[in-house]
Structures are given as C-alpha cells and as structure tokens.
Amino acid sequence: MSPDPIKSLNTALISIDLVAFQLSTKNSLRVLVHQLPENNYPQLPAGRIEPEFDHCLEDTAKRQLSRLTSEPATYFEQVVTIGDNQRDSRGWSLTVVYYVLMRPGNEQSLKAGAAWVDVVNGQPAMTLAYDHNQLVMEALDRLKNKIQYSALPVYLLPAEFTLADIQNVFTVILDKAPPMRSIRNRFLNCDLLEDTGKKRYGSNRPATLYQTKRQSETWLFDRLYLTTKV
Amino acid sequence: MSPDPIKSLNTALISIDLVAFQLSTKNSLRVLVHQLPENNYPQLPAGRIEPEFDHCLEDTAKRQLSRLTSEPATYFEQVVTIGDNQRDSRGWSLTVVYYVLMRPGNEQSLKAGAAWVDVVNGQPAMTLAYDHNQLVMEALDRLKNKIQYSALPVYLLPAEFTLADIQNVFTVILDKAPPMRSIRNRFLNCDLLEDTGKKRYGSNRPATLYQTKRQSETWLFDRLYLTTKV
DNA sequence: TTAATAGTGTCTTTAAGACAGTATGTC
DNA sequence: GACATACTGTCTTAAAGACACTATTAA
C-alpha cells in the first residue's frame, strides 16, 4: 500500500479563501458567499490554486472573486494564513485568507450561486460552512482596526461620496463614529480627495461630493481615532 | 505517464520560513540563518509541516527555531504568505513567513549549522539562499513599522533593561530614535513596565532597570512617533 | 418659515517633540 | 572637582474631540 500522496509530500490541502465586504443599501455590512445546492451552509468564495491560470496567490484570490461577481474589488489585502490538522477531517489543511472591499453594487452583477450575508454583531448573520464564520470574524477584526488609521472607508463607497458617507461607514462597521470635525480634518488635509464640483441634494443643505485623487496609495494616518477605539 | 502528484492535487510545495531577529552586542540587528555544507548560501530556518509533530503552523514555525537555537522567542508573529510559480523551479510553491524577536543571547545556545547574519542598510549583509533576502526585508519592514506604535522594542531586550536601551533599539533598527522624553512618557505611562529596584552602574548616574509586568499582551499605542517615521 | 442636514469656529485635551536644566554616579 | 549619562520641567506643536454656531437647500 503506497503512502497517501499528501503525507508523502509532507504538504497539506491548500485553499485560498476570500472575505469580500460591501455596504448594503440598508446600512449594514455584508459578506459575499457561495450557496452550493449540495451544501447545507453557504460558504466563502474559496478554491484551490489552478497552476494553469494562477501565477501567484493574488491571482487565485481574484479568480475566486470573479467567479461570483463581475464587480472588481477596490481594495485587496491578505489577512492571515491558517493551517492545522483539525479544520479538515482529511488531515492537514492550510488556508490563505484575503479580504477585499467592494463598492456598493447592484444585485445584477452577482453570478449564479452568489449571495450576500449580513454581518450582525460582529459575525455573519447565519452559519457558514467549515470554519468560515471564524474567517469572517478575523477579517472583520482587521477591517475594524484598520479603518481607524487609514483611508479604507473610502473603498467601501461609490466613486463619488460625501464626508457624511465616510462617517456612516464607521457607524455601520463599529456602531460608533468619530465626530465630523475630526473626519473632515483628517480626510480633507491628506491630499487624497478632490471636490467633484457636484452636490448631493436632499431636503436640506446639499453635500459636496468628493472622489479619490488619481491612483493613490492606501493612505495611512499616524493616529487612531480614540472615540471609536475597539 | 501518470500526472505529477503535486499538480493532480492542485496543491503546492509548502514551507514555513522564519526570520528571527536579535540584537548583537555590537549594536546591530542580526538574523538567524542555517549554513548547510551542501549549499552555497546560508538560508533562513525553514521547513515543511511534519504532521506527526505539528498540530498547527505555529508549531511548525517554532520547531524551525528550536532546530537552530535553544533560546525561546519572546515575540512571534506571522508576516505574510507568499506563493507563486516562479520562486521554485519545481513549480508552485508557497511559503508562510513568520518573524520572531529574541533576547540578546550567548553564542553557546546556537546549535550545529546555526549562525547570525547582520542586517546592514535594511538587508542581510550577505546573499542568502532562494528569495530569503527578500523575506528578511519584508519582515524587517514590518518590524520597522511596528516598533513605532507598539512595545516591541522591549522584546529585543534582556529581562531587565533601561529606558536608554529602548531608545537604542530604535537607533539600531531605524538609524534614528524618538527623544527620551517621548520614550519615557510612553513606556512609563502604559502600565507595562515595573521598576526592579536595581540600577545599572557606569561612570555616570546609574540608570533604573525595568522589567515587563507579568504576562501582558503586546501593548499597542495609538500614535506613531513622527521623528522616526519611515 | 421650518426642518434637516452640511459645514465652520474655537476652545480643550492629549501626547509628541524641542530643549534647557538638574541629578547622581565614577574617576 | 570634571565627566558622562540619567532624568525632569516646561513650552510648543499637531491632531482629535466637544460643542455651539452658521449655511443652504426643499417643502
């Protein structure tokens, strides 16, 4: 009896898992999942490295995303790699977890089997397959932390947005937000945004619509907001 | 001809690589390497998952460290996972990179084949095997960044140290350091250190020796030092 | 005019940073 | 005493935050 090829290579089952965040119209954060007919629980977009298509891990991760939606990600980052012999009954498994931010999109860009699951109280509103609830929580922790010292909130917004929209991103993700004064000072002093000249009208004073300047690096600030500290 | 088992499993060669940092007595930062007789270049401690010994990736990483030194790490963190089909001529490979901080130690704790390579100008002083120079630089970038908003400097120091020692860690790693005033305010206000009652004597006013309080979490501050910004 | 949200002025707070001064050991 | 390094006092600066105020639209 020849040894199990996995063990003889001293390797593990590898998958690349993706936590794709988006704001829903009803002011919640949600996560992209794949509902397979043969599975009880929806799962995160995930898959193996396909050597014919993927030159690097990012390729694999982006391919997972494109299988479920035609929209591109506005932000993309590796979270962590988890590996042990508990997660998968077949033995050692290893998962590289990425998270991405997406602009609010229309449902039509979703492909077959794709759906959104709301994030409620820091976790997915329903049970996901495998340890995917845990993976969402780890990505969410990163997101919660990083919006406090970076321009990440902008990547969850449409191409044109107001400063109040930025404040709203904080509220949705953290249930609290820094004061407008602080948001204005930070985001308007960092040479990241430019006035589009347009306004958003409502039954009140119209709000200035901004867009991000050119293809700028992800902006990092040198302080956290204290009002929203986790 | 049967397909290559690696490809048929759609998996990749996995290794866990470790960048272990330590301060040398002559005020430089150095990295632990393994010099194998059959290799031209020294390499980072690295290896495969051994299913019989390792329950999770951290186990594997710690085992790599213990093969080269009897000293334990004082700090341990995953940096990144790199995977593509370029790094290894055999095809797809995947490396989970960890970095660790160690206290200054005596050479006797090194095991056979282990050695230290100085970090000079942001990179190892000599060429390492494979892409290991690159991995060191990625870990170093993380370290350079993280010392500016965390208590990490403390984990590179002996159990008892002075505040000037902390300042020196900055100088060694970044070539510049925050003013003592700022270091004192930060590290003495955060309830992380306690006075040992001991002093370090020299031909000058003796310095208070501190130690870290109990088993505290890694302390994170909410601002960067600006004087040392990278 | 009112409701409603956008945006400003300004004072306070916090921690970093500059810098001069004092403290305490060895030699 | 000279020296060297440890440590403190205090003023400045930068950005967050509190909060009251003004601005501008629709209805």
XYZ file of C-alpha atoms in Angstrom, chain A:
230
model
C 0.000 0.000 0.000
C 1.572 3.220 -1.139
C 1.571 6.135 1.264
C -1.027 8.827 0.954
C 0.458 11.243 -1.586
C -0.389 14.223 0.570
C 1.557 12.923 3.504
C 4.436 11.643 1.422
C 4.917 15.156 0.119
C 4.629 16.500 3.620
C 2.245 19.051 2.330
C -1.330 19.977 3.057
C -4.562 20.748 1.307
C -4.399 24.367 0.274
C -7.245 26.731 -0.268
C -7.453 30.458 -0.804
C -10.484 31.983 0.908
C -11.922 35.392 0.343
C -13.908 37.649 2.624
C -15.500 40.273 0.382
C -17.135 43.157 2.239
C -19.708 45.526 0.856
C -22.146 48.033 2.307
C -25.747 47.165 1.666
C -28.333 49.787 0.885
C -29.917 49.235 4.278
C -26.884 50.386 6.180
C -25.343 47.088 7.035
C -22.091 45.438 6.190
C -22.343 42.208 4.276
C -20.138 39.425 3.043
C -20.160 37.591 -0.247
C -20.948 33.879 -0.075
C -21.494 30.969 -2.391
C -24.564 28.821 -1.855
C -23.992 25.405 -3.411
C -27.029 23.161 -3.898
C -25.259 20.169 -2.355
C -24.162 22.056 0.768
C -26.249 22.920 3.782
C -24.373 26.055 4.582
C -23.242 28.865 2.351
C -19.501 29.257 2.131
C -16.975 31.935 1.386
C -15.605 32.174 -2.133
C -12.680 29.792 -1.918
C -10.761 27.449 -4.088
C -7.534 25.830 -4.998
C -4.587 27.207 -6.825
C -5.023 26.384 -10.509
C -1.500 26.278 -11.908
C -2.746 26.820 -15.464
C -4.390 30.107 -14.559
C -2.722 31.450 -11.445
C 0.773 32.833 -11.335
C 0.568 33.903 -7.743
C -1.742 33.771 -4.745
C -3.334 37.092 -5.599
C -4.359 35.655 -8.944
C -6.078 32.793 -7.190
C -7.844 35.096 -4.793
C -9.013 37.402 -7.560
C -10.235 34.438 -9.547
C -12.386 33.353 -6.603
C -13.972 36.761 -6.561
C -14.619 36.864 -10.287
C -16.425 33.537 -10.117
C -19.136 35.168 -8.016
C -19.351 38.734 -9.224
C -18.450 40.851 -12.196
C -17.562 43.810 -9.989
C -13.898 44.443 -9.213
C -12.543 44.924 -5.714
C -11.433 48.407 -4.735
C -9.137 47.140 -2.007
C -7.348 43.870 -1.562
C -5.234 42.546 1.306
C -4.021 39.303 2.805
C -5.277 38.755 6.336
C -3.667 35.615 7.641
C -2.839 32.036 6.829
C -4.371 29.387 8.995
C -3.112 25.844 9.000
C -3.604 22.844 11.227
C -4.786 19.269 11.279
C -8.164 19.985 12.886
C -10.057 22.102 10.384
C -10.347 19.431 7.724
C -11.163 15.818 8.515
C -8.856 14.681 5.716
C -5.838 15.915 7.639
C -3.576 18.914 7.375
C -5.108 21.858 5.620
C -3.922 25.358 5.024
C -5.973 28.403 4.104
C -4.696 31.735 2.921
C -7.345 34.287 3.794
C -7.726 37.535 1.891
C -10.238 40.271 2.388
C -11.440 42.743 -0.161
C -13.575 45.829 -0.117
C -16.105 46.493 -2.825
C -18.215 49.434 -3.800
C -21.959 49.239 -3.245
C -23.183 47.351 -6.301
C -26.350 46.272 -7.950
C -27.513 42.700 -7.426
C -27.302 42.011 -11.161
C -23.522 41.791 -11.017
C -23.785 38.648 -8.872
C -23.288 35.374 -10.697
C -25.094 32.076 -10.175
C -24.997 30.846 -6.587
C -23.659 34.090 -5.196
C -25.401 35.897 -2.360
C -24.741 38.379 0.409
C -24.896 37.602 4.108
C -25.256 40.455 6.556
C -22.741 40.935 9.304
C -24.598 41.400 12.573
C -22.984 41.895 15.961
C -19.569 41.211 14.591
C -20.415 37.983 12.855
C -22.240 36.618 9.822
C -25.999 36.547 10.339
C -26.059 32.852 9.522
C -23.879 29.828 9.982
C -21.420 29.357 7.150
C -19.719 26.143 6.108
C -16.484 24.891 7.676
C -14.749 27.489 9.824
C -15.866 30.327 7.581
C -17.647 32.208 10.351
C -14.318 32.386 12.116
C -12.548 33.599 8.981
C -15.092 36.372 8.524
C -14.542 37.443 12.104
C -10.794 37.591 11.661
C -11.118 39.683 8.516
C -13.655 41.885 10.254
C -11.321 42.457 13.172
C -8.707 43.650 10.736
C -11.177 45.906 8.992
C -12.469 47.364 12.254
C -8.983 48.154 13.328
C -7.644 49.447 10.049
C -10.410 51.911 9.242
C -9.282 53.828 12.306
C -5.934 54.817 10.877
C -6.332 54.523 7.111
C -8.397 55.705 4.204
C -10.114 52.319 3.928
C -13.642 53.705 4.493
C -13.396 55.309 1.074
C -13.021 51.936 -0.616
C -16.432 50.839 0.582
C -18.091 53.865 -1.012
C -19.174 54.636 -4.564
C -16.833 56.645 -6.772
C -18.448 59.862 -5.567
C -19.331 60.292 -1.930
C -19.792 62.840 0.816
C -17.927 63.213 4.073
C -21.051 62.116 5.904
C -20.827 58.882 3.912
C -17.409 58.288 5.433
C -18.829 58.858 8.885
C -21.571 56.413 8.078
C -19.043 53.704 7.201
C -17.730 53.967 10.750
C -21.203 53.714 12.192
C -22.024 50.629 10.161
C -18.792 48.837 10.988
C -18.177 49.968 14.566
C -21.564 51.194 15.760
C -19.901 54.479 16.598
C -18.149 57.145 14.590
C -15.631 59.906 15.126
C -17.049 63.448 15.125
C -17.483 65.083 11.731
C -14.925 67.678 12.740
C -12.258 65.018 13.017
C -13.254 63.237 9.837
C -13.212 66.481 7.890
C -9.832 67.498 9.223
C -8.294 64.136 8.516
C -9.699 63.399 5.083
C -9.507 66.923 3.715
C -5.952 67.560 4.878
C -4.403 64.430 3.424
C -4.480 65.283 -0.262
C -6.462 62.167 -1.048
C -9.818 63.613 -2.047
C -10.867 66.143 -4.601
C -14.076 68.065 -4.923
C -16.035 66.846 -7.935
C -17.892 70.142 -8.117
C -21.097 68.154 -7.788
C -23.510 68.116 -4.869
C -25.892 65.601 -3.445
C -29.296 67.151 -2.892
C -31.882 66.272 -0.304
C -34.362 68.198 1.754
C -31.512 70.078 3.350
C -28.283 71.804 2.541
C -26.625 69.889 -0.315
C -23.450 67.980 0.455
C -20.240 68.239 -1.513
C -19.401 65.114 -3.479
C -15.758 64.058 -3.398
C -13.781 61.467 -5.296
C -10.365 59.966 -4.635
C -7.489 61.678 -6.400
C -5.812 59.629 -9.183
C -4.474 56.174 -8.299
C -3.141 56.963 -4.854
C -1.573 54.520 -2.442
C -3.678 53.500 0.526
C -3.341 56.400 2.892
C -2.186 55.698 6.428
C -2.597 58.229 9.214
C -0.370 58.366 12.237
C -3.050 58.273 14.895
C -6.083 56.233 15.732
C -9.402 57.824 16.427
C -9.971 57.442 20.142
C -13.733 57.805 20.029
C -14.023 54.557 18.121
C -11.316 52.528 19.765
C -12.164 48.843 19.912
